[in-house]
Coordinates of C-alpha atoms and ligand atoms in Angstrom, one line a residue:
M1 CA 16.4 -9.1 -17.7
S2 CA 14.3 -6.0 -17.9
K3 CA 13.6 -3.7 -15.0
R4 CA 10.9 -4.9 -12.6
F5 CA 7.8 -2.9 -11.6
Y6 CA 8.8 -1.7 -8.1
I7 CA 6.2 -0.6 -5.6
T8 CA 6.8 0.4 -2.0
T9 CA 4.7 1.3 1.0
A10 CA 5.5 3.7 3.9
I11 CA 7.4 1.8 6.5
D12 CA 5.4 1.8 9.7
Y13 CA 6.6 3.1 13.1
V14 CA 7.1 0.1 15.3
N15 CA 5.9 1.9 18.4
G16 CA 2.5 0.3 18.5
H17 CA 0.2 -2.3 16.9
P18 CA -1.1 -2.1 13.3
H19 CA -4.5 -0.4 12.8
L20 CA -6.9 -0.1 9.9
G21 CA -4.9 2.7 8.2
H22 CA -1.8 0.5 8.0
A23 CA -3.9 -2.4 6.7
Y24 CA -5.5 -0.2 4.0
E25 CA -2.2 1.0 2.6
K26 CA -0.6 -2.4 2.6
V27 CA -3.6 -4.0 0.9
I28 CA -3.6 -1.3 -1.9
A29 CA 0.0 -2.0 -2.5
D30 CA -0.6 -5.7 -2.6
V31 CA -3.4 -5.5 -5.1
I32 CA -1.3 -3.3 -7.4
A33 CA 1.6 -5.8 -7.1
R34 CA -0.6 -8.8 -7.7
S35 CA -2.3 -7.0 -10.7
R36 CA 1.0 -6.3 -12.3
R37 CA 2.2 -9.9 -11.9
S38 CA -1.1 -11.2 -13.2
L39 CA -0.7 -8.9 -16.2
G40 CA 2.7 -10.5 -16.8
Q41 CA 5.0 -7.9 -15.4
E42 CA 7.9 -8.9 -13.1
T43 CA 7.3 -7.0 -9.9
F44 CA 9.1 -6.2 -6.6
F45 CA 7.0 -5.2 -3.6
L46 CA 8.7 -3.8 -0.6
T47 CA 7.2 -3.0 2.8
G48 CA 8.6 -2.9 6.3
L49 CA 9.3 -1.1 9.6
D50 CA 10.7 2.2 10.7
E51 CA 12.5 1.3 13.9
H52 CA 14.7 4.2 14.9
G53 CA 14.1 7.5 16.6
Q54 CA 13.0 9.0 19.8
K55 CA 9.4 7.6 19.8
V56 CA 10.8 4.1 19.7
Q57 CA 13.5 4.8 22.2
Q58 CA 10.9 6.2 24.6
A59 CA 8.4 3.5 24.0
A60 CA 11.1 0.8 24.8
L61 CA 12.2 2.7 27.9
A62 CA 8.6 2.9 29.1
E63 CA 8.4 -0.9 28.9
G64 CA 11.8 -1.4 30.5
K65 CA 13.3 -3.0 27.4
T66 CA 16.3 -2.2 25.2
P67 CA 15.1 -0.5 21.9
Q68 CA 16.4 -3.5 20.0
A69 CA 14.5 -6.1 22.1
Y70 CA 11.4 -3.9 21.9
C71 CA 11.7 -3.7 18.1
D72 CA 12.4 -7.4 17.7
E73 CA 9.2 -8.3 19.6
L74 CA 7.0 -5.9 17.6
A75 CA 8.6 -6.8 14.3
A76 CA 7.3 -10.3 14.8
V77 CA 3.8 -8.9 15.3
W78 CA 4.0 -6.8 12.2
K79 CA 5.4 -9.6 10.0
A80 CA 2.6 -11.8 11.2
F81 CA 0.2 -9.0 10.3
A82 CA 1.6 -8.8 6.7
A83 CA 1.0 -12.6 6.4
K84 CA -2.5 -12.3 7.8
L85 CA -3.3 -9.7 5.1
E86 CA -1.9 -12.2 2.6
L87 CA 0.6 -9.6 1.3
T88 CA 2.9 -10.8 -1.4
N89 CA 5.8 -8.6 -0.5
D90 CA 9.1 -9.7 -1.9
D91 CA 11.1 -8.3 1.0
F92 CA 10.5 -6.8 4.4
V93 CA 12.9 -4.1 5.5
R94 CA 13.6 -3.3 9.1
T95 CA 15.7 -0.1 9.4
T96 CA 17.8 -1.7 12.2
E97 CA 19.1 -4.3 9.8
P98 CA 22.8 -4.0 8.9
R99 CA 22.1 -4.2 5.2
H100 CA 20.0 -1.0 5.5
Q101 CA 22.3 0.8 7.9
Q102 CA 25.4 0.2 5.7
V103 CA 23.8 1.8 2.6
V104 CA 22.5 4.7 4.7
Q105 CA 26.0 5.4 5.8
T106 CA 27.3 5.1 2.2
I107 CA 24.7 7.7 1.1
L108 CA 25.6 10.0 4.0
S109 CA 29.4 9.7 3.3
K110 CA 28.8 10.5 -0.4
L111 CA 26.6 13.5 0.3
H112 CA 29.0 14.8 2.9
A113 CA 31.9 14.4 0.5
N114 CA 29.9 16.4 -2.1
G115 CA 29.5 19.3 0.3
Q116 CA 25.7 18.8 0.6
F117 CA 25.8 19.1 4.5
Y118 CA 26.9 21.9 6.8
K119 CA 27.0 22.2 10.6
E120 CA 25.3 24.9 12.4
V121 CA 23.9 25.8 15.9
Y122 CA 20.2 26.1 16.1
R123 CA 18.4 27.6 19.1
G124 CA 14.7 27.1 19.5
F125 CA 11.8 25.2 20.9
Y126 CA 11.7 21.5 20.4
S127 CA 8.9 19.0 20.5
T128 CA 10.3 15.7 21.8
R129 CA 7.1 13.8 20.9
E130 CA 7.3 14.9 17.2
E131 CA 11.1 15.1 17.1
T132 CA 11.0 18.5 15.5
F133 CA 12.0 22.1 16.2
L134 CA 9.0 24.5 16.3
T135 CA 8.9 28.0 15.1
H136 CA 6.8 31.0 16.1
K137 CA 4.3 30.0 13.5
D138 CA 3.5 26.9 15.6
R139 CA 2.5 29.0 18.6
L140 CA -1.2 29.4 19.6
P141 CA -2.6 33.0 19.9
D142 CA -1.8 32.9 23.7
G143 CA 1.9 32.1 23.0
T144 CA 1.8 28.5 24.1
F145 CA 2.3 25.5 21.9
D146 CA -0.6 23.1 21.1
P147 CA -0.7 20.1 23.5
S148 CA -0.5 17.8 20.5
W149 CA 3.3 18.7 20.4
G150 CA 3.7 17.1 23.8
K151 CA 6.4 18.5 26.0
V152 CA 8.2 21.5 24.3
I153 CA 11.7 22.3 25.6
E154 CA 14.1 25.1 24.7
L155 CA 17.2 23.7 22.9
D156 CA 20.5 25.1 21.8
E157 CA 21.9 22.5 19.6
E158 CA 24.6 22.1 16.9
N159 CA 23.5 19.8 14.0
Y160 CA 24.2 18.9 10.4
Y161 CA 21.9 20.4 7.8
F162 CA 21.2 19.2 4.2
R163 CA 21.1 22.0 1.6
L164 CA 17.5 21.6 0.4
K165 CA 17.0 25.3 -0.6
D166 CA 19.6 25.0 -3.4
H167 CA 17.3 22.5 -5.2
Q168 CA 13.9 24.3 -4.7
Q169 CA 13.6 25.7 -8.3
W170 CA 14.8 22.5 -9.8
L171 CA 12.1 20.5 -7.9
I172 CA 9.3 23.0 -9.0
D173 CA 10.5 22.6 -12.7
Y174 CA 10.7 18.8 -12.3
I175 CA 7.1 18.4 -10.9
E176 CA 5.7 20.7 -13.6
A177 CA 7.5 18.8 -16.3
N178 CA 6.4 15.4 -14.9
P179 CA 2.7 15.7 -14.1
E180 CA 2.5 12.0 -13.1
F181 CA 5.1 12.4 -10.3
V182 CA 2.5 13.1 -7.6
A183 CA -1.0 11.6 -7.8
P184 CA -3.9 12.4 -7.5
A185 CA -3.5 15.7 -9.2
Y186 CA -4.8 17.7 -6.3
R187 CA -1.9 16.4 -4.2
R188 CA 0.5 17.6 -6.9
N189 CA -1.1 21.1 -6.8
E190 CA -0.7 21.1 -3.0
V191 CA 3.1 20.3 -3.3
L192 CA 3.5 22.9 -6.0
G193 CA 1.6 25.5 -4.0
F194 CA 3.8 24.8 -1.0
L195 CA 7.0 25.0 -3.0
K196 CA 6.0 28.2 -4.7
N197 CA 4.9 30.0 -1.6
N198 CA 7.6 29.1 0.9
V199 CA 11.4 29.2 1.0
L200 CA 12.5 25.7 1.8
E201 CA 14.3 25.4 5.1
D202 CA 17.4 23.3 5.0
L203 CA 16.7 19.8 6.5
C204 CA 18.3 18.9 9.8
I205 CA 19.7 15.4 9.2
S206 CA 21.3 14.6 12.6
R207 CA 20.5 14.3 16.3
P208 CA 23.3 14.5 18.9
A209 CA 24.0 11.0 20.2
A210 CA 24.1 12.4 23.8
R211 CA 20.4 13.1 23.5
L212 CA 19.2 10.3 21.3
N213 CA 21.3 7.3 20.5
W214 CA 18.7 5.0 18.9
G215 CA 19.7 5.8 15.3
I216 CA 22.3 5.1 12.6
P217 CA 25.6 6.8 13.6
L218 CA 26.8 9.5 11.1
P219 CA 29.8 8.0 9.4
F220 CA 31.7 11.3 9.6
D221 CA 30.9 12.3 13.1
S222 CA 30.4 9.8 15.9
G223 CA 28.8 12.4 18.1
Y224 CA 25.6 12.2 16.0
V225 CA 23.0 9.8 14.8
T226 CA 20.9 10.1 11.6
Y227 CA 17.6 11.9 11.8
V228 CA 14.9 9.3 11.6
W229 CA 13.2 10.6 8.3
F230 CA 16.5 10.6 6.4
D231 CA 17.1 7.0 7.6
A232 CA 13.5 5.9 6.8
L233 CA 13.1 7.4 3.3
S234 CA 16.4 5.8 2.3
N235 CA 14.9 2.3 2.7
Y236 CA 13.4 2.5 -0.7
I237 CA 16.8 2.5 -2.3
T238 CA 19.0 0.8 0.4
I239 CA 17.1 -2.5 -0.1
P240 CA 17.6 -2.6 -3.9
A241 CA 21.2 -1.5 -3.3
S242 CA 21.8 -4.3 -0.9
H243 CA 20.4 -6.8 -3.4
G244 CA 22.9 -5.6 -6.0
D245 CA 20.3 -3.7 -8.2
P246 CA 22.1 -2.5 -11.3
G247 CA 19.6 0.5 -11.4
V248 CA 21.1 1.9 -8.2
P249 CA 24.2 4.1 -8.9
A250 CA 27.4 2.1 -8.3
A251 CA 28.6 4.5 -5.7
L252 CA 25.7 3.6 -3.4
R253 CA 25.9 -0.2 -3.8
P254 CA 27.7 -2.1 -1.1
Q255 CA 30.0 -3.9 -3.6
A256 CA 30.2 -3.8 -7.3
S257 CA 30.7 -7.5 -7.4
T258 CA 27.3 -8.3 -6.0
L259 CA 25.4 -7.0 -9.1
N260 CA 22.2 -9.0 -9.5
P261 CA 20.5 -8.3 -12.9
Q262 CA 17.5 -10.4 -11.8
L263 CA 16.8 -7.6 -9.3
S264 CA 16.8 -4.6 -11.4
V265 CA 14.1 -2.5 -9.7
W266 CA 15.3 1.1 -9.2
P267 CA 13.8 3.6 -9.9
A268 CA 10.6 2.8 -8.1
D269 CA 7.4 3.0 -10.1
I270 CA 5.2 3.8 -7.1
H271 CA 5.8 5.0 -3.6
L272 CA 2.4 4.5 -1.9
V273 CA 2.0 6.8 1.1
G274 CA -0.7 8.5 3.2
K275 CA -1.5 12.2 2.9
D276 CA 0.3 13.2 6.1
I277 CA 3.7 12.3 4.8
L278 CA 3.4 13.8 1.3
K279 CA 6.0 16.5 1.9
F280 CA 8.6 14.0 3.0
H281 CA 8.1 12.0 -0.2
A282 CA 7.4 14.7 -2.7
V283 CA 9.9 17.3 -1.5
Y284 CA 12.7 15.9 0.7
W285 CA 13.0 12.5 -1.0
P286 CA 13.4 13.7 -4.6
I287 CA 16.0 16.2 -3.5
M288 CA 17.9 13.6 -1.6
L289 CA 17.9 11.3 -4.6
K290 CA 19.0 14.1 -6.9
A291 CA 21.9 14.9 -4.6
M292 CA 22.8 11.2 -4.5
G293 CA 22.8 11.1 -8.3
A294 CA 20.1 8.5 -8.4
P295 CA 17.1 8.5 -10.9
L296 CA 13.8 9.6 -9.4
P297 CA 10.8 7.4 -8.8
K298 CA 8.0 7.6 -11.3
Q299 CA 5.2 8.4 -8.9
V300 CA 4.3 9.2 -5.3
L301 CA 0.7 7.9 -5.0
V302 CA -1.1 9.4 -2.1
H303 CA -4.0 7.8 -0.3
G304 CA -6.4 9.4 2.2
W305 CA -7.1 8.6 5.8
W306 CA -9.8 6.4 7.4
Q307 CA -11.9 7.7 10.2
K308 CA -14.2 5.6 12.3
D309 CA -17.8 6.8 12.8
G310 CA -16.8 10.3 11.6
Q311 CA -14.0 10.7 14.2
R312 CA -10.2 10.4 14.0
M313 CA -9.1 7.0 15.0
S314 CA -7.2 7.2 18.3
K315 CA -6.0 4.6 20.7
S316 CA -6.5 7.0 23.7
T317 CA -10.2 7.3 23.0
G318 CA -10.6 3.7 22.0
N319 CA -12.0 4.8 18.6
I320 CA -10.1 2.3 16.5
V321 CA -10.8 -0.4 14.0
D322 CA -8.6 -3.5 14.8
P323 CA -8.0 -5.1 11.4
V324 CA -7.0 -8.4 13.0
A325 CA -10.3 -8.7 14.8
V326 CA -12.2 -7.9 11.5
I327 CA -10.2 -10.6 9.7
D328 CA -10.8 -13.1 12.5
E329 CA -14.6 -12.5 12.3
W330 CA -15.2 -11.9 8.6
G331 CA -12.2 -13.3 6.7
V332 CA -9.3 -11.4 5.1
D333 CA -11.0 -11.0 1.8
A334 CA -14.0 -9.3 3.3
L335 CA -11.6 -6.7 4.8
R336 CA -9.6 -6.3 1.5
F337 CA -12.8 -5.9 -0.4
Y338 CA -14.4 -3.4 1.8
V339 CA -11.6 -0.9 2.1
L340 CA -10.9 -0.9 -1.7
R341 CA -14.5 -0.9 -2.8
E342 CA -15.5 1.8 -0.3
L343 CA -12.7 4.2 -0.8
D344 CA -10.9 5.4 -3.9
I345 CA -7.2 6.1 -3.6
G346 CA -7.1 9.8 -2.6
P347 CA -10.0 11.0 -0.5
D348 CA -10.6 10.2 3.2
G349 CA -13.0 7.4 4.2
N350 CA -15.2 6.6 7.1
W351 CA -15.5 3.2 8.6
T352 CA -18.8 2.3 10.1
E353 CA -19.8 -1.2 11.2
A354 CA -23.2 -0.9 9.4
G355 CA -21.5 0.1 6.1
F356 CA -19.1 -2.8 6.4
K357 CA -21.9 -5.3 7.1
A358 CA -24.1 -3.9 4.3
R359 CA -21.4 -4.4 1.6
Y360 CA -20.5 -7.9 3.0
S361 CA -24.1 -9.0 2.8
A362 CA -25.1 -7.3 -0.5
E363 CA -22.0 -7.6 -2.6
L364 CA -20.1 -10.6 -1.2
A365 CA -22.7 -13.0 0.2
N366 CA -25.7 -12.2 -1.9
G367 CA -23.8 -10.9 -5.0
L368 CA -20.7 -12.9 -5.7
G369 CA -21.2 -15.8 -3.2
N370 CA -24.7 -16.5 -4.3
L371 CA -23.8 -16.3 -8.0
V372 CA -21.0 -18.8 -7.7
N373 CA -22.9 -21.1 -5.4
R374 CA -26.1 -21.4 -7.3
S375 CA -24.3 -21.6 -10.7
L376 CA -22.1 -24.5 -9.6
S377 CA -24.8 -26.2 -7.6
M378 CA -27.1 -26.3 -10.6
L379 CA -24.3 -27.6 -12.8
K380 CA -23.8 -30.4 -10.2
R381 CA -27.4 -31.2 -9.8
Y382 CA -28.6 -31.0 -13.5
R383 CA -25.5 -32.1 -15.3
N384 CA -23.6 -34.1 -12.7
G385 CA -20.9 -31.4 -12.6
A386 CA -19.9 -31.8 -16.3
V387 CA -19.5 -28.6 -18.3
P388 CA -21.8 -28.5 -21.4
K389 CA -20.6 -27.5 -24.8
A390 CA -19.6 -23.8 -25.2
S391 CA -22.1 -21.1 -25.7
N392 CA -21.4 -17.3 -26.1
E393 CA -24.4 -15.6 -24.9
L394 CA -22.7 -13.6 -22.1
A395 CA -19.4 -13.4 -24.0
P396 CA -19.7 -9.8 -25.2
E397 CA -20.5 -8.5 -21.8
A398 CA -17.7 -10.5 -20.2
E399 CA -15.2 -9.3 -22.8
K400 CA -16.2 -5.7 -22.1
V401 CA -15.7 -6.1 -18.4
I402 CA -12.3 -7.8 -19.0
A403 CA -11.1 -5.0 -21.2
E404 CA -12.3 -2.4 -18.8
T405 CA -10.8 -4.1 -15.8
R406 CA -7.4 -4.4 -17.5
G407 CA -7.4 -0.7 -18.4
L408 CA -8.3 0.3 -14.8
L409 CA -5.8 -2.0 -13.2
E410 CA -3.1 -0.6 -15.5
Q411 CA -4.0 2.9 -14.0
N412 CA -4.2 1.6 -10.4
Q413 CA -7.9 2.5 -10.4
L414 CA -8.8 -0.3 -8.0
Q415 CA -12.2 1.0 -6.9
G416 CA -13.2 1.4 -10.5
A417 CA -12.0 -2.1 -11.4
L418 CA -14.2 -3.6 -8.6
Q419 CA -17.2 -1.6 -9.8
S420 CA -16.6 -3.0 -13.3
I421 CA -16.2 -6.6 -12.1
W422 CA -19.4 -6.3 -10.0
S423 CA -21.3 -5.1 -13.1
L424 CA -20.6 -8.6 -14.4
V425 CA -21.6 -10.2 -11.1
T426 CA -24.9 -8.4 -11.2
R427 CA -25.5 -9.1 -14.8
A428 CA -24.9 -12.8 -14.3
N429 CA -27.3 -12.9 -11.3
Q430 CA -29.9 -11.2 -13.4
Y431 CA -29.3 -13.8 -16.1
V432 CA -30.1 -16.6 -13.6
D433 CA -33.3 -14.9 -12.7
H434 CA -34.3 -14.2 -16.3
T435 CA -33.4 -17.6 -17.8
A436 CA -34.7 -19.5 -14.7
P437 CA -32.6 -22.7 -15.1
F438 CA -34.5 -24.4 -12.3
K439 CA -37.6 -24.2 -14.5
L440 CA -35.8 -25.2 -17.7
A441 CA -34.6 -28.3 -15.8
K442 CA -38.2 -29.5 -15.4
D443 CA -38.8 -29.6 -19.1
P444 CA -36.8 -32.2 -21.1
A445 CA -37.5 -30.3 -24.3
K446 CA -35.5 -27.4 -22.9
A447 CA -32.3 -29.4 -22.2
E448 CA -30.3 -27.6 -24.9
R449 CA -31.3 -24.2 -23.5
L450 CA -30.3 -25.4 -20.0
D451 CA -26.9 -26.4 -21.3
E452 CA -26.4 -23.0 -22.8
V453 CA -27.3 -21.2 -19.6
L454 CA -25.1 -23.5 -17.4
Y455 CA -22.1 -23.0 -19.7
N456 CA -22.5 -19.2 -19.6
L457 CA -22.8 -19.1 -15.8
T458 CA -19.9 -21.4 -15.2
E459 CA -17.6 -19.6 -17.6
V460 CA -18.5 -16.2 -16.0
C461 CA -17.6 -17.7 -12.6
R462 CA -14.2 -18.7 -14.0
I463 CA -13.5 -15.3 -15.5
L464 CA -14.6 -13.6 -12.3
A465 CA -12.0 -15.7 -10.4
V466 CA -9.3 -14.4 -12.7
L467 CA -10.4 -10.8 -12.5
L468 CA -10.8 -11.0 -8.7
W469 CA -7.5 -12.7 -7.9
P470 CA -5.5 -9.5 -7.1
F471 CA -8.2 -8.3 -4.8
L472 CA -9.6 -11.5 -3.2
P473 CA -6.9 -14.1 -3.7
G474 CA -8.3 -16.7 -1.3
T475 CA -11.8 -16.4 -2.6
A476 CA -10.6 -16.4 -6.2
T477 CA -8.6 -19.6 -5.6
R478 CA -11.5 -21.3 -3.9
I479 CA -13.7 -20.5 -6.9
Y480 CA -11.0 -22.1 -9.1
G481 CA -11.0 -25.1 -6.8
Q482 CA -14.7 -25.5 -6.9
L483 CA -14.5 -25.3 -10.7
G484 CA -12.1 -28.3 -10.6
L485 CA -9.3 -26.1 -11.9
P486 CA -5.8 -26.5 -10.4
G487 CA -3.7 -23.7 -8.8
A488 CA -4.6 -20.1 -8.5
P489 CA -6.2 -17.9 -11.1
D490 CA -3.2 -15.6 -11.1
K491 CA -2.8 -14.9 -14.9
F492 CA -4.9 -12.2 -16.4
S493 CA -4.4 -13.9 -19.8
E494 CA -6.9 -16.6 -18.6
A495 CA -9.6 -13.9 -18.6
R496 CA -11.0 -14.6 -22.0
W497 CA -14.2 -16.3 -23.1
G498 CA -14.5 -20.0 -23.9
V499 CA -11.7 -21.6 -21.9
L500 CA -13.8 -24.1 -20.1
A501 CA -14.0 -27.2 -22.2
A502 CA -17.1 -29.4 -22.7
G503 CA -17.0 -32.4 -20.4
H504 CA -14.7 -30.8 -17.8
S505 CA -15.8 -32.0 -14.4
I506 CA -16.1 -29.4 -11.6
G507 CA -15.4 -29.9 -7.9
A508 CA -17.7 -29.5 -5.0
P509 CA -19.6 -26.2 -4.6
A510 CA -19.4 -24.6 -1.1
P511 CA -20.5 -21.2 0.2
L512 CA -17.8 -18.5 -0.2
F513 CA -19.1 -16.0 2.2
P514 CA -21.2 -17.5 5.0
R515 CA -24.3 -15.3 5.8
K516 CA -24.2 -13.8 9.2
D517 CA -27.4 -13.0 11.1
T518 CA -26.1 -10.0 12.9
Ligands
LIG1 O1 4.5 7.8 9.0 N1 -5.8 6.0 7.5 O2 4.7 5.7 9.9 P1 3.2 5.5 10.5 C1 -5.0 5.7 6.4 N2 7.3 5.7 9.7 N3 -3.7 5.6 6.5 C2 -3.1 5.9 7.7 C3 -3.8 6.2 8.8 C4 -5.3 6.2 8.7 N4 -6.1 6.5 9.7 N5 -3.0 6.3 9.8 C5 -1.7 6.2 9.3 C6 5.2 6.9 9.3 N6 -1.8 5.9 8.0 C7 6.6 6.8 9.0 C8 6.7 6.5 7.5 S1 8.1 6.1 5.2 C9 9.7 6.3 4.7 C10 8.1 6.5 6.9 C11 -0.7 5.7 7.1 O3 3.2 4.2 11.2 C12 0.3 6.9 7.0 O4 -0.3 7.9 6.2 O5 2.8 6.7 11.3 C13 1.5 6.2 6.5 O6 1.5 6.2 5.1 C14 1.5 4.8 7.1 O7 0.1 4.6 7.5 C15 2.5 4.6 8.2 O8 2.3 5.5 9.2

């Protein structure tokens, strides 16, 4: 069994409800996972929740709940959200699960035994909200700290530190030798710039249990719990380790006897994360892995952030997009389509209701929806739903789009793939207008031409279903159903001209995207 393609998302803090940014990241990962499977690659897609740390402990306290009860309640909300987005994740990690905690402790013990940690007293200013020590660089000109840090207290604290500095030059060399390691390229340059212009501070990996007990206890000192980022980053390897992944170094696996060659996933192919957590993934994480003796992931793929109406989304100002409300009103495929078509992976995006409605109406309802509905309705009306004999008029254009889409999917260029697919939608809609089958149908002498036109349109609809499946799985499957084809169009190999056979009977056409008069 060969290694599977392994994609992860950031694990979301469980101290609130999901918003558009969370939905966006998870949908990107799902489309990449579905594309790989469609292209015939075994895949493992992991997402989940980051449940430890001060923020969660405080949020639970504020609601008068134990942190565990609080996390359990919210985990149900987030799992339901994953299902609502139609994610095809193979596992869902919660960092409070014993399977994760055990491996984190194994990792910590190993690094401790290898002399990677040391204990030291640190005196300084500490932001409880951000769970981080602040330095003089964080002070405003008037000497105070920005209110975004929340309450800042002076702390004198002994903690464990991980020797990051020792690995700084190695990481610079590694990133320079592996240009694909951070994408897009401008994010790689940002990391290299940071590494070349700063001396890395060693990473504090503990919090005294007396101050914060909602975390994984350090296996070598019961007076401390693990710092939440060390705990959270580890999820990417703890879950494969807990499944018995032979790609994970034996010393990190719970038991050598649980080896599971079916689940060979490590190293990850893609860690998909937002721009704000780039440093954790492109600096701390590779150094942690090197110290563990584990192979490094192939790529940290960094997406941008969504704003709403040109402003940062924020619960306190009420400026948020609630993805659940959007799905309930417009359907999950409309949301999946909009975020991926509007925004390439990398830059920031801006959600406006007008922009969303414009794409829904032009590209989904009037573009794809209209094409499929009129093509299948005409086949029903003029040929009683029976596919005519094959004709190749649109074959060259369809084949070109198929090849282009394949290449773009292989490079995770999802926006580009949608643009390419829509060039076929537009072409086929023009073909209807130019060939005017409704006129051909009135002239019995043109019956053969009508057959040709109807075949070309029906076959384009079938191919579109296959190309669209990773993006719009429900819509693609409905197109297949209306074509009278069983199952889901989940194999890219079906995207080739001439598969529909003469005489095949299609199902009942129905609108894919109801028009909304808003
Ligand atoms: O950072 N637009 O969790 P998180 C796009 N638990 N993406 C956004 C966004 C926005 N407006 N807001 C947030 C954490 N995100 C840690 C991760 S991973 C080992 C631990 C993205 O819930 C953000 O960039 O704050 C991140 O990738 C993800 O949502 C989770 O953010």
